[in-house]
Amino acid sequence: MERQSTTPVLELVDLVAGYRLRQGLFGRRRDVHAVAGVSLSVGAGETLCLVGESGCGKSTVARTVLSLLRPSSGEVRFDGADVTGMSRRELRAMRRQVQLVFQDPYASLNPRMTVRELITEAWRIHPGIVERERWDAEVAGLLERVGLNPGHASRYPHQFSGGQRQRICIARALSVRPRLIVCDEAVSALDVSIQAQILALLKRLQEELGVAYLFITHDLGVVRQFADRVAVMHLGTIVETGETERIYESPAHPYTQALLSAAPSVEDWREQESEEILLHGDAPSPLDPPSGCRFHPRCWMTRDRCRTEEPALTDRGTGHPAACHYAGPLVSAHTS
């Protein structure tokens, strides 16, 4: 889906972020760059899906976008303004525009608060969004919008199923009328049938409200009918990005090809390949990333250039950017 907005709602420019860890009991502290030079953007009313294995840096991106983690370098821009240079007051106003839906809906809801209290809490923090005399009507409208019974506003989280609790989280996120919602593994803890319902709900809300999504997941099979664009992340970097159909039909990076081959429902691009691509060895540690291409220790296409020269994220004739010196159709993979 083509978007016509000139200024992205969210833009990351050469973002570097991470943590400081101590090695051993008396070891020195080292900076770990969980995100190492990520650039991406999300347009108004668009869904960008950020995918990759656990530990690749996806959640660090989310924490940085939400200003819960300060980047080491680079920029986080919201509506063109650099968030990292904002005052506390400006940051507070920005955070109202960016909301988060977590993986575990039960852990993210205070068990001692009713649904009404959970939703109205944001209006206490950000006065002026909804007049107090309209709170009950607004809560009822939000619950109805996400497919819940408005009469259950006085219930507590433990009285709902997992899918219903996630709907409460979505209603709470919508209560401040955000422009961007970050969904961090928002459906991975749910049954497959419930996943489909939540994805359909998010899509409908986007059509009605024009909200944008940064959807973070490790499961490429979940998002084909949901995302407008996909960014594939590996060991802190973006290795491939493009429109969803193009990525699914013609993956150019070996890592993307391996991820897609492991998704049972994705068959289009490998009609001639009936075998799953097996990656040998463990993923390198962000404490000690390999030189050159970060994927080269596990890649079947590795050559000398890959071990010494880091590939840029650019279009090499495949129709979309990929960070691989030899990006292109699947060739001679090690398969099972």
Coordinates of C-alpha atoms in Angstrom, one line a residue:
M1 CA 0.0 0.0 0.0
E2 CA 1.5 3.3 -1.1
R3 CA 1.5 6.1 1.5
Q4 CA 1.4 9.8 0.4
S5 CA 2.5 11.4 3.7
T6 CA 5.5 13.7 3.3
T7 CA 6.8 13.5 6.9
P8 CA 6.9 10.1 8.6
V9 CA 5.2 9.8 12.0
L10 CA 8.4 8.0 13.1
E11 CA 11.8 8.0 11.7
L12 CA 15.0 6.4 13.1
V13 CA 18.3 7.7 11.6
D14 CA 21.5 5.6 12.2
L15 CA 20.2 4.6 15.6
V16 CA 22.7 3.1 18.0
A17 CA 21.4 1.9 21.4
G18 CA 22.1 -0.7 24.0
Y19 CA 23.3 -1.4 27.5
R20 CA 26.3 -1.5 29.7
L21 CA 27.2 -4.9 31.1
R22 CA 29.8 -6.1 33.6
Q23 CA 31.8 -9.2 32.5
G24 CA 32.2 -11.4 35.4
L25 CA 32.1 -10.5 39.1
F26 CA 35.1 -8.1 39.0
G27 CA 35.2 -7.6 35.2
R28 CA 35.1 -4.2 33.5
R29 CA 31.9 -2.8 32.1
R30 CA 31.4 -3.0 28.3
D31 CA 28.8 -1.3 26.1
V32 CA 26.6 -3.7 24.2
H33 CA 25.1 -2.2 21.1
A34 CA 21.9 -4.2 20.8
V35 CA 20.9 -1.8 18.0
A36 CA 23.8 -0.9 15.7
G37 CA 23.0 1.8 13.1
V38 CA 19.3 1.2 12.4
S39 CA 17.4 3.5 10.0
L40 CA 13.7 3.1 9.3
S41 CA 10.5 5.1 9.0
V42 CA 6.7 4.6 9.6
G43 CA 4.3 6.8 7.7
A44 CA 0.9 8.0 8.9
G45 CA -1.6 5.2 8.9
E46 CA 1.0 2.6 7.9
T47 CA 2.1 -0.7 9.4
L48 CA 5.8 -1.5 9.5
C49 CA 6.6 -5.0 10.7
L50 CA 10.0 -5.4 12.4
V51 CA 10.9 -9.1 12.4
G52 CA 13.9 -11.2 13.5
E53 CA 15.0 -13.8 15.9
S54 CA 14.9 -13.3 19.7
G55 CA 17.8 -11.2 20.9
C56 CA 18.3 -9.4 17.6
G57 CA 17.5 -6.0 19.1
K58 CA 13.8 -5.5 18.2
S59 CA 12.6 -4.7 21.8
T60 CA 15.6 -2.3 22.2
V61 CA 14.3 -0.4 19.2
A62 CA 10.8 -0.3 20.9
R63 CA 12.3 1.0 24.2
T64 CA 14.2 3.7 22.4
V65 CA 11.2 4.8 20.3
L66 CA 9.3 5.2 23.6
S67 CA 12.1 7.1 25.2
L68 CA 12.5 4.4 27.8
L69 CA 16.1 4.0 26.7
R70 CA 18.4 6.8 25.6
P71 CA 20.3 6.1 22.3
S72 CA 24.1 6.2 22.2
S73 CA 23.9 8.0 18.9
G74 CA 21.6 8.7 16.0
E75 CA 18.2 10.2 16.0
V76 CA 14.6 9.3 16.9
R77 CA 12.3 11.7 15.1
F78 CA 8.6 12.0 15.7
D79 CA 6.7 14.1 13.2
G80 CA 10.1 15.4 12.1
A81 CA 11.3 16.5 15.6
D82 CA 14.2 14.8 17.2
V83 CA 13.0 13.2 20.4
T84 CA 16.4 13.0 21.9
G85 CA 16.7 16.8 22.1
M86 CA 13.3 17.4 23.6
S87 CA 12.6 19.0 27.0
R88 CA 10.8 17.0 29.7
R89 CA 7.6 18.8 28.9
E90 CA 7.9 18.2 25.2
L91 CA 8.7 14.6 25.8
R92 CA 5.6 14.1 28.0
A93 CA 3.4 15.5 25.2
M94 CA 5.1 13.2 22.6
R95 CA 4.6 10.1 24.8
R96 CA 0.9 10.7 24.6
Q97 CA 1.2 10.3 20.8
V98 CA 3.1 7.0 21.0
Q99 CA 1.7 4.0 22.9
L100 CA 2.8 0.5 23.5
V101 CA 0.9 -2.8 23.5
F102 CA 3.0 -5.5 25.3
Q103 CA 3.4 -9.2 24.7
D104 CA 1.8 -10.3 28.0
P105 CA -1.5 -8.6 28.5
Y106 CA -1.9 -9.9 32.1
A107 CA 1.5 -8.7 33.3
S108 CA 0.9 -5.2 31.8
L109 CA -2.4 -4.7 33.6
N110 CA -2.5 -3.8 37.3
P111 CA -4.5 -6.6 38.8
R112 CA -5.9 -4.3 41.5
M113 CA -7.4 -1.9 39.1
T114 CA -10.8 -2.3 37.3
V115 CA -11.0 -1.9 33.5
R116 CA -12.5 1.6 34.0
E117 CA -9.6 2.6 36.3
L118 CA -7.0 1.2 33.8
I119 CA -8.4 3.2 30.9
T120 CA -9.1 6.5 32.8
E121 CA -5.6 6.4 34.4
A122 CA -4.2 8.1 31.3
W123 CA -6.7 10.9 31.4
R124 CA -5.5 11.7 35.0
I125 CA -1.9 11.8 33.8
H126 CA -2.8 13.9 30.6
P127 CA -5.7 16.2 31.6
G128 CA -7.9 17.6 28.9
I129 CA -8.2 14.6 26.6
V130 CA -11.7 13.8 27.9
E131 CA -13.8 15.9 30.2
R132 CA -14.4 14.0 33.5
E133 CA -18.2 14.0 33.1
R134 CA -17.7 12.0 29.9
W135 CA -15.4 9.4 31.3
D136 CA -18.0 6.7 31.7
A137 CA -19.4 7.2 28.2
E138 CA -15.8 7.3 26.7
V139 CA -14.8 4.1 28.5
A140 CA -18.0 2.3 27.2
G141 CA -17.2 3.5 23.7
L142 CA -13.6 2.3 23.8
L143 CA -14.7 -1.1 25.1
E144 CA -17.3 -1.5 22.4
R145 CA -14.8 -0.4 19.8
V146 CA -12.4 -3.2 20.7
G147 CA -15.2 -5.8 20.9
L148 CA -15.8 -6.0 24.7
N149 CA -19.0 -5.6 26.7
P150 CA -19.2 -2.0 28.0
G151 CA -21.0 -3.4 31.1
H152 CA -17.8 -5.2 32.2
A153 CA -15.9 -1.9 32.9
S154 CA -16.1 -2.7 36.7
R155 CA -14.4 -6.1 36.3
Y156 CA -10.7 -6.9 37.0
P157 CA -8.2 -8.3 34.6
H158 CA -8.2 -11.8 36.0
Q159 CA -11.9 -12.0 35.1
F160 CA -11.0 -11.9 31.4
S161 CA -9.4 -14.3 28.9
G162 CA -6.0 -13.6 27.4
G163 CA -7.5 -12.3 24.2
Q164 CA -9.9 -10.1 26.1
R165 CA -7.1 -8.7 28.2
Q166 CA -5.2 -7.8 25.1
R167 CA -8.3 -6.0 23.8
I168 CA -8.3 -4.0 27.1
C169 CA -4.6 -3.1 26.5
I170 CA -5.5 -1.9 23.0
A171 CA -8.5 0.2 24.4
R172 CA -6.1 1.7 27.0
A173 CA -3.6 2.6 24.3
L174 CA -6.4 4.2 22.2
S175 CA -7.6 6.2 25.2
V176 CA -5.0 9.0 24.6
R177 CA -5.7 9.1 20.8
P178 CA -2.2 8.2 19.7
R179 CA -0.8 8.6 16.2
L180 CA 1.6 5.6 16.6
I181 CA 1.2 2.3 18.5
V182 CA 4.2 0.1 19.1
C183 CA 3.1 -3.6 19.3
D184 CA 5.9 -5.6 20.9
E185 CA 5.1 -9.3 20.2
A186 CA 1.5 -8.3 20.9
V187 CA 0.0 -11.6 19.6
S188 CA 2.8 -14.1 20.2
A189 CA 1.3 -15.2 23.6
L190 CA -2.1 -15.9 22.2
D191 CA -3.7 -18.9 20.5
V192 CA -3.6 -18.9 16.7
S193 CA -7.3 -18.2 16.3
I194 CA -7.2 -15.4 18.9
Q195 CA -4.1 -14.0 17.1
A196 CA -6.2 -13.7 13.9
Q197 CA -8.9 -11.8 15.8
I198 CA -6.5 -9.3 17.3
L199 CA -4.8 -8.7 14.0
A200 CA -8.2 -8.1 12.4
L201 CA -9.1 -5.7 15.2
L202 CA -5.9 -3.7 14.8
K203 CA -6.4 -3.5 11.1
R204 CA -10.0 -2.3 11.5
L205 CA -8.9 0.3 14.1
Q206 CA -6.2 1.6 11.7
E207 CA -8.8 2.0 8.9
E208 CA -11.2 3.9 11.3
L209 CA -8.6 6.0 13.1
G210 CA -5.6 6.3 10.8
V211 CA -3.2 5.1 13.5
A212 CA 0.2 3.9 12.5
Y213 CA 1.8 0.6 13.8
L214 CA 5.3 -0.4 14.5
F215 CA 4.6 -4.2 14.8
I216 CA 7.5 -6.2 16.3
T217 CA 7.5 -10.0 16.0
H218 CA 9.7 -13.0 15.4
D219 CA 7.0 -14.7 13.4
L220 CA 6.9 -13.8 9.7
G221 CA 3.9 -16.1 9.2
V222 CA 1.7 -13.8 11.3
V223 CA 2.0 -10.6 9.3
R224 CA 1.6 -11.2 5.6
Q225 CA -2.0 -9.9 5.5
F226 CA -1.3 -7.3 8.2
A227 CA 1.9 -5.3 7.4
D228 CA 2.4 -2.7 4.6
R229 CA 6.2 -3.0 4.8
V230 CA 8.6 -5.4 6.5
A231 CA 12.1 -4.7 8.0
V232 CA 14.1 -7.8 8.8
M233 CA 16.5 -7.4 11.7
H234 CA 19.6 -9.5 12.5
L235 CA 22.1 -8.8 15.3
G236 CA 21.2 -5.2 15.7
T237 CA 21.0 -4.2 12.0
I238 CA 18.4 -4.1 9.3
V239 CA 19.4 -6.6 6.6
E240 CA 16.4 -6.2 4.3
T241 CA 13.4 -4.0 3.9
G242 CA 10.6 -3.5 1.5
E243 CA 6.9 -3.9 0.7
T244 CA 5.4 -7.0 2.3
E245 CA 4.5 -8.8 -0.9
R246 CA 7.9 -8.2 -2.4
I247 CA 9.7 -9.5 0.6
Y248 CA 7.6 -12.6 0.8
E249 CA 7.7 -13.4 -2.9
S250 CA 11.3 -12.4 -3.7
P251 CA 13.5 -12.3 -0.5
A252 CA 17.0 -11.2 -1.4
H253 CA 19.0 -11.6 1.8
P254 CA 20.0 -15.2 2.8
Y255 CA 18.8 -14.5 6.4
T256 CA 15.3 -13.5 5.2
Q257 CA 15.2 -16.6 3.0
A258 CA 16.0 -18.8 6.0
L259 CA 13.3 -17.1 8.1
L260 CA 10.7 -17.6 5.4
S261 CA 11.6 -21.2 4.7
A262 CA 10.9 -21.9 8.4
A263 CA 7.4 -20.4 8.2
P264 CA 5.1 -23.3 7.2
S265 CA 2.5 -21.0 5.6
V266 CA 4.9 -19.2 3.3
E267 CA 5.5 -21.1 0.1
D268 CA 5.2 -18.7 -2.9
W269 CA 8.8 -17.7 -3.3
R270 CA 10.2 -21.2 -3.0
E271 CA 7.9 -23.3 -5.2
Q272 CA 10.9 -25.3 -6.4
E273 CA 12.3 -25.7 -2.9
S274 CA 10.6 -28.2 -0.6
E275 CA 13.2 -28.2 2.1
E276 CA 13.7 -25.9 5.0
I277 CA 17.0 -23.9 5.0
L278 CA 19.0 -24.9 8.1
L279 CA 21.4 -22.3 9.5
H280 CA 24.5 -23.9 11.1
G281 CA 25.9 -22.6 14.4
D282 CA 24.6 -20.3 17.0
A283 CA 23.8 -16.6 16.4
P284 CA 26.9 -14.4 17.3
S285 CA 26.8 -12.5 20.5
P286 CA 26.2 -8.7 20.4
L287 CA 29.0 -8.5 22.9
D288 CA 31.4 -9.6 20.2
P289 CA 29.8 -9.2 16.8
P290 CA 31.7 -10.7 13.8
S291 CA 33.6 -8.4 11.4
G292 CA 32.2 -7.7 8.0
C293 CA 28.7 -9.0 7.4
R294 CA 27.3 -10.0 10.8
F295 CA 25.5 -12.9 9.2
H296 CA 28.5 -14.4 7.5
P297 CA 29.3 -17.1 10.2
R298 CA 25.9 -18.8 9.5
C299 CA 25.5 -18.0 5.8
W300 CA 26.0 -20.6 3.0
M301 CA 27.0 -17.9 0.5
T302 CA 29.9 -16.5 2.6
R303 CA 33.0 -15.4 0.6
D304 CA 36.2 -13.6 1.7
R305 CA 34.6 -10.2 1.1
C306 CA 31.8 -11.0 3.5
R307 CA 34.3 -11.6 6.3
T308 CA 35.9 -8.2 6.0
E309 CA 33.5 -5.7 4.4
E310 CA 30.1 -4.8 6.0
P311 CA 27.5 -4.6 3.3
A312 CA 25.4 -1.5 3.0
L313 CA 21.6 -1.7 3.0
T314 CA 20.9 -0.8 -0.7
D315 CA 19.0 -2.1 -3.7
R316 CA 21.3 -4.3 -5.8
G317 CA 18.9 -4.9 -8.6
T318 CA 16.3 -6.9 -6.6
G319 CA 13.8 -4.1 -6.3
H320 CA 14.2 -3.4 -2.6
P321 CA 17.2 -2.8 -0.2
A322 CA 19.2 -5.7 1.2
A323 CA 22.4 -5.7 3.2
C324 CA 24.1 -8.5 1.3
H325 CA 27.0 -8.2 -1.2
Y326 CA 25.4 -11.1 -3.2
A327 CA 21.7 -10.3 -2.6
G328 CA 19.4 -12.2 -5.0
P329 CA 17.4 -15.3 -5.6
L330 CA 18.1 -18.4 -3.4
V331 CA 21.1 -20.3 -4.6
S332 CA 22.7 -23.6 -3.4
A333 CA 21.5 -23.4 0.2
H334 CA 22.4 -26.0 2.7
T335 CA 19.0 -27.6 3.2
S336 CA 17.8 -30.5 5.4

